[in-house]
PDB file of C-alpha atoms in Angstrom:
ATOM      1  CA  ILE A   1     -15.299  48.172 -46.801  1.00 61.00           C
ATOM      2  CA  VAL A   2     -13.432  45.667 -44.700  1.00 69.00           C
ATOM      3  CA  SER A   3     -10.190  47.588 -44.582  1.00 80.00           C
ATOM      4  CA  LEU A   4      -8.713  50.771 -46.001  1.00 87.00           C
ATOM      5  CA  VAL A   5      -4.932  50.760 -45.900  1.00 91.00           C
ATOM      6  CA  GLY A   6      -2.428  53.302 -47.137  1.00 91.00           C
ATOM      7  CA  SER A   7       0.496  55.463 -46.141  1.00 94.00           C
ATOM      8  CA  ASN A   8       0.072  58.971 -44.768  1.00 93.00           C
ATOM      9  CA  GLY A   9      -1.311  61.282 -47.434  1.00 94.00           C
ATOM     10  CA  ALA A  10      -2.584  58.436 -49.630  1.00 95.00           C
ATOM     11  CA  GLY A  11      -6.155  59.727 -49.488  1.00 93.00           C
ATOM     12  CA  LYS A  12      -7.860  57.352 -46.990  1.00 92.00           C
ATOM     13  CA  THR A  13      -9.579  60.156 -45.068  1.00 90.00           C
ATOM     14  CA  THR A  14     -10.432  62.015 -48.268  1.00 93.00           C
ATOM     15  CA  LEU A  15     -12.137  58.894 -49.644  1.00 93.00           C
ATOM     16  CA  VAL A  16     -14.153  58.391 -46.463  1.00 90.00           C
ATOM     17  CA  ASN A  17     -15.071  62.117 -46.464  1.00 90.00           C
ATOM     18  CA  LEU A  18     -16.269  61.862 -50.085  1.00 92.00           C
ATOM     19  CA  VAL A  19     -18.303  58.687 -49.596  1.00 92.00           C
ATOM     20  CA  SER A  20     -19.906  60.000 -46.418  1.00 89.00           C
ATOM     21  CA  GLY A  21     -20.782  63.388 -47.988  1.00 89.00           C
ATOM     22  CA  TYR A  22     -18.525  65.409 -45.716  1.00 88.00           C
ATOM     23  CA  LEU A  23     -16.741  66.592 -48.892  1.00 91.00           C
ATOM     24  CA  MET A  24     -18.113  66.981 -52.414  1.00 92.00           C
ATOM     25  CA  PRO A  25     -16.058  65.763 -55.392  1.00 94.00           C
ATOM     26  CA  ASP A  26     -14.695  68.085 -58.042  1.00 95.00           C
ATOM     27  CA  SER A  27     -15.603  65.502 -60.685  1.00 96.00           C
ATOM     28  CA  GLY A  28     -16.757  61.916 -61.059  1.00 96.00           C
ATOM     29  CA  LYS A  29     -19.538  59.973 -59.361  1.00 96.00           C
ATOM     30  CA  ILE A  30     -19.958  58.069 -56.098  1.00 95.00           C
ATOM     31  CA  ILE A  31     -22.051  54.942 -56.680  1.00 95.00           C
ATOM     32  CA  PHE A  32     -23.272  52.835 -53.783  1.00 92.00           C
ATOM     33  CA  GLY A  33     -24.973  49.664 -54.932  1.00 90.00           C
ATOM     34  CA  GLU A  34     -27.265  50.917 -57.683  1.00 91.00           C
ATOM     35  CA  SER A  35     -27.562  54.467 -56.338  1.00 91.00           C
ATOM     36  CA  ASN A  36     -25.662  57.575 -57.415  1.00 95.00           C
ATOM     37  CA  ILE A  37     -25.019  59.259 -54.078  1.00 95.00           C
ATOM     38  CA  THR A  38     -22.602  61.886 -55.343  1.00 95.00           C
ATOM     39  CA  TYR A  39     -24.782  64.761 -54.168  1.00 93.00           C
ATOM     40  CA  ALA A  40     -27.132  62.930 -51.802  1.00 92.00           C
ATOM     41  CA  SER A  41     -27.815  64.475 -48.406  1.00 88.00           C
ATOM     42  CA  ALA A  42     -26.430  62.893 -45.276  1.00 80.00           C
ATOM     43  CA  TYR A  43     -29.967  61.776 -44.400  1.00 81.00           C
ATOM     44  CA  LYS A  44     -30.391  59.956 -47.739  1.00 87.00           C
ATOM     45  CA  ARG A  45     -26.957  58.337 -47.371  1.00 88.00           C
ATOM     46  CA  ILE A  46     -27.824  57.092 -43.912  1.00 83.00           C
ATOM     47  CA  LYS A  47     -31.157  55.702 -45.143  1.00 83.00           C
ATOM     48  CA  ILE A  48     -29.322  53.459 -47.628  1.00 86.00           C
ATOM     49  CA  GLY A  49     -26.661  52.398 -45.148  1.00 83.00           C
ATOM     50  CA  VAL A  50     -23.825  54.836 -45.760  1.00 87.00           C
ATOM     51  CA  GLY A  51     -22.619  56.438 -42.542  1.00 79.00           C
ATOM     52  CA  ARG A  52     -19.539  57.566 -40.797  1.00 79.00           C
ATOM     53  CA  SER A  53     -18.374  57.497 -37.236  1.00 73.00           C
ATOM     54  CA  PHE A  54     -15.399  59.282 -35.802  1.00 70.00           C
ATOM     55  CA  GLN A  55     -12.732  57.704 -33.639  1.00 70.00           C
ATOM     56  CA  GLY A  56     -13.771  59.811 -30.652  1.00 67.00           C
ATOM     57  CA  ALA A  57     -17.085  58.007 -30.225  1.00 68.00           C
ATOM     58  CA  SER A  58     -18.760  58.509 -26.857  1.00 79.00           C
ATOM     59  CA  LEU A  59     -21.144  56.303 -24.994  1.00 85.00           C
ATOM     60  CA  PHE A  60     -24.127  57.286 -22.903  1.00 86.00           C
ATOM     61  CA  GLU A  61     -22.878  56.062 -19.544  1.00 87.00           C
ATOM     62  CA  ASN A  62     -26.274  56.466 -17.854  1.00 89.00           C
ATOM     63  CA  ALA A  63     -27.968  54.351 -20.502  1.00 90.00           C
ATOM     64  CA  THR A  64     -27.815  50.586 -20.933  1.00 93.00           C
ATOM     65  CA  VAL A  65     -25.642  48.780 -23.434  1.00 95.00           C
ATOM     66  CA  LEU A  66     -28.809  48.011 -25.412  1.00 94.00           C
ATOM     67  CA  ASP A  67     -29.843  51.674 -25.505  1.00 90.00           C
ATOM     68  CA  ASN A  68     -26.340  52.644 -26.647  1.00 90.00           C
ATOM     69  CA  VAL A  69     -26.623  50.206 -29.544  1.00 91.00           C
ATOM     70  CA  ARG A  70     -30.198  51.255 -30.358  1.00 88.00           C
ATOM     71  CA  THR A  71     -29.539  55.006 -30.435  1.00 84.00           C
ATOM     72  CA  PRO A  72     -27.779  55.243 -33.833  1.00 82.00           C
ATOM     73  CA  LEU A  73     -30.314  52.904 -35.401  1.00 84.00           C
ATOM     74  CA  PHE A  74     -33.180  55.394 -35.014  1.00 78.00           C
ATOM     75  CA  SER A  75     -31.872  57.648 -37.780  1.00 72.00           C
ATOM     76  CA  ARG A  76     -31.462  54.732 -40.169  1.00 71.00           C
ATOM     77  CA  TYR A  77     -35.066  53.662 -39.549  1.00 72.00           C
ATOM     78  CA  GLY A  78     -36.276  57.257 -39.970  1.00 70.00           C
ATOM     79  CA  LYS A  79     -37.517  57.438 -36.392  1.00 69.00           C
ATOM     80  CA  ILE A  80     -37.222  60.448 -34.169  1.00 63.00           C
ATOM     81  CA  ARG A  81     -36.638  60.311 -30.409  1.00 60.00           C
ATOM     82  CA  LYS A  82     -36.390  63.188 -28.006  1.00 58.00           C
ATOM     83  CA  GLY A  83     -33.468  62.710 -25.678  1.00 58.00           C
ATOM     84  CA  LEU A  84     -32.898  59.324 -24.145  1.00 55.00           C
ATOM     85  CA  LEU A  85     -36.505  58.412 -23.562  1.00 55.00           C
ATOM     86  CA  PRO A  86     -37.202  54.674 -23.332  1.00 56.00           C
ATOM     87  CA  ALA A  87     -37.139  53.002 -26.744  1.00 58.00           C
ATOM     88  CA  ASP A  88     -39.797  50.441 -25.899  1.00 64.00           C
ATOM     89  CA  GLY A  89     -42.248  49.949 -28.744  1.00 69.00           C
ATOM     90  CA  TYR A  90     -39.610  50.221 -31.477  1.00 79.00           C
ATOM     91  CA  THR A  91     -39.482  46.502 -32.182  1.00 86.00           C
ATOM     92  CA  ASP A  92     -37.511  46.781 -35.436  1.00 88.00           C
ATOM     93  CA  VAL A  93     -34.809  48.900 -33.823  1.00 88.00           C
ATOM     94  CA  THR A  94     -34.663  46.711 -30.723  1.00 90.00           C
ATOM     95  CA  ASN A  95     -34.448  43.480 -32.763  1.00 93.00           C
ATOM     96  CA  GLU A  96     -31.530  44.793 -34.813  1.00 93.00           C
ATOM     97  CA  ALA A  97     -29.754  46.011 -31.685  1.00 93.00           C
ATOM     98  CA  LEU A  98     -30.188  42.605 -30.062  1.00 95.00           C
ATOM     99  CA  GLU A  99     -28.825  40.913 -33.233  1.00 95.00           C
ATOM    100  CA  THR A 100     -25.777  43.201 -32.985  1.00 94.00           C
ATOM    101  CA  LEU A 101     -25.237  42.211 -29.338  1.00 96.00           C
ATOM    102  CA  ASN A 102     -25.468  38.562 -30.376  1.00 95.00           C
ATOM    103  CA  ILE A 103     -22.812  39.062 -33.046  1.00 94.00           C
ATOM    104  CA  PHE A 104     -20.455  40.286 -30.324  1.00 92.00           C
ATOM    105  CA  ASN A 105     -21.546  37.522 -27.925  1.00 95.00           C
ATOM    106  CA  ILE A 106     -22.812  39.939 -25.293  1.00 96.00           C
ATOM    107  CA  PRO A 107     -26.628  39.646 -25.343  1.00 96.00           C
ATOM    108  CA  ASP A 108     -26.564  38.870 -21.634  1.00 97.00           C
ATOM    109  CA  LYS A 109     -24.997  42.256 -20.943  1.00 97.00           C
ATOM    110  CA  LYS A 110     -27.746  44.313 -22.573  1.00 96.00           C
ATOM    111  CA  ASN A 111     -28.948  45.815 -19.283  1.00 96.00           C
ATOM    112  CA  LEU A 112     -25.510  46.773 -17.997  1.00 96.00           C
ATOM    113  CA  SER A 113     -23.976  50.222 -18.127  1.00 94.00           C
ATOM    114  CA  PRO A 114     -21.236  50.473 -20.787  1.00 92.00           C
ATOM    115  CA  LYS A 115     -18.695  51.170 -18.060  1.00 92.00           C
ATOM    116  CA  ASP A 116     -19.415  47.677 -16.620  1.00 93.00           C
ATOM    117  CA  LEU A 117     -18.434  45.859 -19.800  1.00 89.00           C
TER     118      LEU A 117
END
């Protein structure tokens, strides 16, 4: 989805809630790519790339920009971390996080605190 536009009450939030699994439909199917995700768990949805973030997103101010970008990737890769331990050794996660920083033209800021951006 690039954009979801509509007047108040048009169903934008309801659609996002249905696709993300926050709500279950009364009827019909939710198809993502080739997969029927109508009743898929949040974990399964995340594994295939369907996720949701809320507007009130928070950053870990005591972590680096790179760690803030890496953190949500762990669930998609099916990896478990306890707390904010160093993520060294997770090459796939780190590489994707670095690609994301490149997209936003800030790879040189990876070791900064988010408050210094």
